[in-house]
Each structure stands twice: as structure tokens, then as C-alpha cells.
């Protein structure tokens, strides 16, 4: 059992840095980046929404990678890491769906549209990883649960390209795409604001991941101590 | 060769259990026929054939879910699962055997349901039937793995649809596309691709989800 303090070494300063970067990102996206000629103020949600969506994908990917490591090398720590990564992925995924709905309402006039492939793919993947928790919490704790969860997490990665292909094909008989997000190119300042936001959100997700991991491990240690005392 | 003999023995066991107990297939048949009757009321006048094809695919997926939810119940109830895992055969053979057996049940249920669908609603051509068969393979392959995962947990019947429905989305796209599209080959290719990728994944990962330590 490692000391709890060694686990959080560097974490408070990293969290402070993430908060600072997040502040800078908000400053850049709301006050420095020029207003989009086409969409006006509502375009500014782009600097939040897209980094959050990318981070959600990244978290799911990280969860699947840790799941692969678990199956490949074994080791309990990968199970917890995979779970925490997917948990963060669903949190950022919910935020993506909420911010996406707000943006869609502001610029397309509807809260949801089936016209955009990215939305449908994201929703499918989001539901898939929500079911991950149902699976995990229904199985008794142990190596079998760890491996079942890992296998399920890995299936998500295989689902992404196949679903994407399926959704592209489905356009044929559902209805064709009527609008895309490819607007005018971003200017330099806009791109900078976007990159800073992306870095800030990714760092925030990483800090949250570490914090949750420390909490979960502490909880396990505490339970082991309690069992040892009984 | 040894592997194939193991698979054949395991499949035979499942088919024989079903022949004697008749737990699954009659339920699947009755379910899919009842669904067709429900569709009659779910499709108002003038909805067109395409809507009927869409509903047919809902029926196929739900019927498969019904069969898959029962797939590992005999093994769980009588403790056969542990014996199977201990048996001197490759564990993936257990998965192949179960997949073939559930596929046989599903195809048998469809052998009655699809003619009934043609009779009640809309015609099905050879391409649409090929789509049904390809999708059956995919859903049974992934489904028997997911059912094995769910079987170990509480509320397994509740869990399986949640695990399988997001995964079966490409199958529904491929199935409906092969029935309604003017270029159905692309959808058959999608189904074949899905079958290939997910069958290999399920085959390779089955061992991980059934062993205890």
C-alpha cells in the first residue's frame, strides 16, 4: 500500500494549472477571438463544445487502451483505470450532448437533428458506454468482472468505425445531409482560442481522472483496512 | 479437426436440450408472430412498405434478444457452465457451439415469421433474405458473447438488451438497407464486414469472460 500523499504528488498544482488554463481559454474564446460573421455570438460555444467532445472520445479511447492492457498483461490497476476513464468519458459525453443541443438550437433552430452523422455516432457510442456501467455493477466483483468490462470496453472501439460506415450508408434511405459544419476557415486567433480550450479541457479531464482514481484507490485501501480490523 | 468435433458436440447438446425441453423456440415463434399482429395496428393506412421493413427489423432484433437471453440459462441453472469451462476443449469452441445453436433457433423462427411477413405486409426478395441471414450471424455471434457476460450478473435478462442494442445498430442499418435500397450490395457488404470483425473479436475474447481467475 503506497502512502496516500505519494499518490497526489503534483496533483494540486496540476489542478491549479488546469483551472488557470481554463480561465485563459474562456477569456480567449469570449473576448479575444473575433465574432463569427455567419453565426454571431452562438459560434463561441464551439470553443467549449468541440474540445469537450474530443475529450470524451479521448477518455473512451483511454478506457479501451487500459482495457487492452488488462487483458494483455493482467493487473488490477488497469481495471480501475479503465473504469475511471470511461466514467470521465460519459461525464464529458453528457456535457457534449448538452452543449451540442444548445448550439444546434441556436444555429439550426432544433435541439436535435439526425442529419449530422457525428451526432448519431456520438449518441450510439454514448449509449454503448452507459451500458458499460450497467454491466459492471451487475457483476460480482472479481477478475471475471474486470475482464468482462474490459472486453466490453474494447468492443466500443471496434463499434466506432463500423457504426460510422453504417451511418454514412443509412443516409441513403433516411435522408441526405442538408447542412454541414464546414463553414469558413478559422482565423489565426480563433484557432489559437480553440487550441487553448482543447488543451484546457483535456488537462481538466486528466486532473479529474487522477482525482477520481485517487479517491477510488483510497476507498479500496480503507475497505481493506476495515476488513483487516474486523 | 478436433476443434470442429468439439463444436459439433456442443451444438448437438444445445439442440438436443431444446428438442427435449422446448423452452426457447416456441417462445421465439409465438413472440415474432404476435409482433407481426401488433405491427398491423402500428402501421396506419398509407404508411407504405418501407415502414413495414423497418418494423420487421425491430421484430428480428427483439426475437433474437429473446432467444439470446435464454441462451446460457440451462448452463447457469444446472452448473454446467463450470463443467464446460473445465472440459478439455478450447474455450472458444463453447462460444462457437452456442452461436451456431442460437443461430439455428433464430433461423427456424424466421422460417415461419418471414413467410408470414410476406403474407401480411410486403414481399421480400433474395437480397433481403441474404441480408437477414448475414445479420443473423452477426447478432448471434456478438449476442452469445454478451449473453455469457450478462449471465454471470444480477438481472441478466434486463442487461442483455442494454448491451446488445447499441451494438446491433449497424446490423439494423444493413438489414433495412438491403430490403429498401436500390443498391443493396453495399449493405450486404456492411453486414459481412460487421460479421467478420465482431465474430473474430467475440471468438477471441470469449475465454476472458468465462474464466474465474
JSON list of C-alpha atoms in Angstrom, two decimals, chain A residues 71-72 120-121 124 127-128 131-132 134-135 137-140 142-144 147-149 151-152 154-156 158-159 162-167 169-173, chain B residues 81 142 145-146 148-150 152-154 159 162-163 166-167 169-170 173 176-177 180-181 183 186-187 190 193-194 197-198 201-202 205 208-213:
[
{"chain": "A", "resi": 71, "resn": "UNK", "atom": "CA", "xyz": [-6.38, -8.40, -20.97]},
{"chain": "A", "resi": 72, "resn": "UNK", "atom": "CA", "xyz": [-2.85, -8.39, -22.30]},
{"chain": "A", "resi": 120, "resn": "UNK", "atom": "CA", "xyz": [-25.75, 9.93, -34.34]},
{"chain": "A", "resi": 121, "resn": "UNK", "atom": "CA", "xyz": [-22.37, 8.25, -33.94]},
{"chain": "A", "resi": 124, "resn": "UNK", "atom": "CA", "xyz": [-24.69, 5.45, -30.20]},
{"chain": "A", "resi": 127, "resn": "UNK", "atom": "CA", "xyz": [-25.40, 4.75, -25.02]},
{"chain": "A", "resi": 128, "resn": "UNK", "atom": "CA", "xyz": [-22.96, 1.89, -25.55]},
{"chain": "A", "resi": 131, "resn": "UNK", "atom": "CA", "xyz": [-24.44, 0.21, -20.70]},
{"chain": "A", "resi": 132, "resn": "UNK", "atom": "CA", "xyz": [-20.85, -0.44, -19.56]},
{"chain": "A", "resi": 134, "resn": "UNK", "atom": "CA", "xyz": [-24.94, -1.48, -16.06]},
{"chain": "A", "resi": 135, "resn": "UNK", "atom": "CA", "xyz": [-22.75, -4.47, -16.90]},
{"chain": "A", "resi": 137, "resn": "UNK", "atom": "CA", "xyz": [-22.44, -3.00, -11.46]},
{"chain": "A", "resi": 138, "resn": "UNK", "atom": "CA", "xyz": [-24.44, -6.13, -12.18]},
{"chain": "A", "resi": 139, "resn": "UNK", "atom": "CA", "xyz": [-21.46, -8.49, -12.00]},
{"chain": "A", "resi": 140, "resn": "UNK", "atom": "CA", "xyz": [-19.92, -9.66, -8.71]},
{"chain": "A", "resi": 142, "resn": "UNK", "atom": "CA", "xyz": [-13.53, -10.02, -9.10]},
{"chain": "A", "resi": 143, "resn": "UNK", "atom": "CA", "xyz": [-11.26, -10.84, -12.01]},
{"chain": "A", "resi": 144, "resn": "UNK", "atom": "CA", "xyz": [-14.14, -12.03, -14.14]},
{"chain": "A", "resi": 147, "resn": "UNK", "atom": "CA", "xyz": [-12.20, -8.92, -17.81]},
{"chain": "A", "resi": 148, "resn": "UNK", "atom": "CA", "xyz": [-15.84, -8.77, -18.91]},
{"chain": "A", "resi": 149, "resn": "UNK", "atom": "CA", "xyz": [-15.81, -5.00, -18.51]},
{"chain": "A", "resi": 151, "resn": "UNK", "atom": "CA", "xyz": [-13.89, -6.88, -23.30]},
{"chain": "A", "resi": 152, "resn": "UNK", "atom": "CA", "xyz": [-16.97, -4.69, -23.46]},
{"chain": "A", "resi": 154, "resn": "UNK", "atom": "CA", "xyz": [-12.80, -2.82, -26.29]},
{"chain": "A", "resi": 155, "resn": "UNK", "atom": "CA", "xyz": [-15.89, -3.59, -28.35]},
{"chain": "A", "resi": 156, "resn": "UNK", "atom": "CA", "xyz": [-16.67, 0.13, -28.26]},
{"chain": "A", "resi": 158, "resn": "UNK", "atom": "CA", "xyz": [-14.49, -1.61, -32.90]},
{"chain": "A", "resi": 159, "resn": "UNK", "atom": "CA", "xyz": [-18.00, -0.15, -32.94]},
{"chain": "A", "resi": 162, "resn": "UNK", "atom": "CA", "xyz": [-18.39, 0.16, -38.24]},
{"chain": "A", "resi": 163, "resn": "UNK", "atom": "CA", "xyz": [-21.10, 2.47, -36.92]},
{"chain": "A", "resi": 164, "resn": "UNK", "atom": "CA", "xyz": [-19.64, 5.38, -38.80]},
{"chain": "A", "resi": 165, "resn": "UNK", "atom": "CA", "xyz": [-19.79, 3.40, -42.02]},
{"chain": "A", "resi": 166, "resn": "UNK", "atom": "CA", "xyz": [-23.34, 2.26, -41.24]},
{"chain": "A", "resi": 167, "resn": "UNK", "atom": "CA", "xyz": [-24.50, 5.81, -40.54]},
{"chain": "A", "resi": 169, "resn": "UNK", "atom": "CA", "xyz": [-24.75, 4.29, -45.68]},
{"chain": "A", "resi": 170, "resn": "UNK", "atom": "CA", "xyz": [-28.02, 4.95, -43.86]},
{"chain": "A", "resi": 171, "resn": "UNK", "atom": "CA", "xyz": [-28.10, 8.49, -45.28]},
{"chain": "A", "resi": 172, "resn": "UNK", "atom": "CA", "xyz": [-29.31, 6.86, -48.49]},
{"chain": "A", "resi": 173, "resn": "UNK", "atom": "CA", "xyz": [-32.64, 5.80, -47.12]},
{"chain": "B", "resi": 81, "resn": "UNK", "atom": "CA", "xyz": [-21.04, -23.77, -17.11]},
{"chain": "B", "resi": 142, "resn": "UNK", "atom": "CA", "xyz": [-22.00, -10.89, -30.61]},
{"chain": "B", "resi": 145, "resn": "UNK", "atom": "CA", "xyz": [-20.78, -13.41, -26.01]},
{"chain": "B", "resi": 146, "resn": "UNK", "atom": "CA", "xyz": [-22.79, -10.58, -24.42]},
{"chain": "B", "resi": 148, "resn": "UNK", "atom": "CA", "xyz": [-22.41, -15.04, -21.45]},
{"chain": "B", "resi": 149, "resn": "UNK", "atom": "CA", "xyz": [-21.21, -11.80, -19.80]},
{"chain": "B", "resi": 150, "resn": "UNK", "atom": "CA", "xyz": [-24.70, -10.88, -18.64]},
{"chain": "B", "resi": 152, "resn": "UNK", "atom": "CA", "xyz": [-22.91, -14.00, -14.58]},
{"chain": "B", "resi": 153, "resn": "UNK", "atom": "CA", "xyz": [-24.63, -10.95, -13.18]},
{"chain": "B", "resi": 154, "resn": "UNK", "atom": "CA", "xyz": [-27.81, -9.97, -11.46]},
{"chain": "B", "resi": 159, "resn": "UNK", "atom": "CA", "xyz": [-28.87, -6.36, -19.02]},
{"chain": "B", "resi": 162, "resn": "UNK", "atom": "CA", "xyz": [-28.83, -2.73, -22.99]},
{"chain": "B", "resi": 163, "resn": "UNK", "atom": "CA", "xyz": [-25.54, -4.32, -24.01]},
{"chain": "B", "resi": 166, "resn": "UNK", "atom": "CA", "xyz": [-26.18, -0.13, -29.34]},
{"chain": "B", "resi": 167, "resn": "UNK", "atom": "CA", "xyz": [-24.01, -2.86, -30.87]},
{"chain": "B", "resi": 169, "resn": "UNK", "atom": "CA", "xyz": [-27.30, -0.56, -34.77]},
{"chain": "B", "resi": 170, "resn": "UNK", "atom": "CA", "xyz": [-25.07, -1.29, -37.85]},
{"chain": "B", "resi": 173, "resn": "UNK", "atom": "CA", "xyz": [-28.86, -0.25, -40.97]},
{"chain": "B", "resi": 176, "resn": "UNK", "atom": "CA", "xyz": [-33.15, -2.30, -43.61]},
{"chain": "B", "resi": 177, "resn": "UNK", "atom": "CA", "xyz": [-30.84, -1.06, -46.37]},
{"chain": "B", "resi": 180, "resn": "UNK", "atom": "CA", "xyz": [-35.31, -0.95, -49.21]},
{"chain": "B", "resi": 181, "resn": "UNK", "atom": "CA", "xyz": [-32.26, 0.39, -51.05]},
{"chain": "B", "resi": 183, "resn": "UNK", "atom": "CA", "xyz": [-28.16, -0.54, -54.34]},
{"chain": "B", "resi": 186, "resn": "UNK", "atom": "CA", "xyz": [-23.28, -2.11, -50.24]},
{"chain": "B", "resi": 187, "resn": "UNK", "atom": "CA", "xyz": [-25.46, -3.03, -47.29]},
{"chain": "B", "resi": 190, "resn": "UNK", "atom": "CA", "xyz": [-21.51, -3.78, -44.46]},
{"chain": "B", "resi": 193, "resn": "UNK", "atom": "CA", "xyz": [-17.82, -6.66, -42.62]},
{"chain": "B", "resi": 194, "resn": "UNK", "atom": "CA", "xyz": [-19.66, -6.45, -39.29]},
{"chain": "B", "resi": 197, "resn": "UNK", "atom": "CA", "xyz": [-14.95, -8.01, -37.32]},
{"chain": "B", "resi": 198, "resn": "UNK", "atom": "CA", "xyz": [-17.26, -8.85, -34.44]},
{"chain": "B", "resi": 201, "resn": "UNK", "atom": "CA", "xyz": [-13.48, -10.23, -31.65]},
{"chain": "B", "resi": 202, "resn": "UNK", "atom": "CA", "xyz": [-16.08, -12.34, -29.84]},
{"chain": "B", "resi": 205, "resn": "UNK", "atom": "CA", "xyz": [-12.45, -12.65, -26.16]},
{"chain": "B", "resi": 208, "resn": "UNK", "atom": "CA", "xyz": [-11.67, -13.93, -20.90]},
{"chain": "B", "resi": 209, "resn": "UNK", "atom": "CA", "xyz": [-15.29, -13.55, -19.87]},
{"chain": "B", "resi": 210, "resn": "UNK", "atom": "CA", "xyz": [-15.94, -17.10, -18.71]},
{"chain": "B", "resi": 211, "resn": "UNK", "atom": "CA", "xyz": [-12.87, -17.93, -16.67]},
{"chain": "B", "resi": 212, "resn": "UNK", "atom": "CA", "xyz": [-12.98, -17.08, -12.99]},
{"chain": "B", "resi": 213, "resn": "UNK", "atom": "CA", "xyz": [-9.38, -16.30, -12.13]}
]
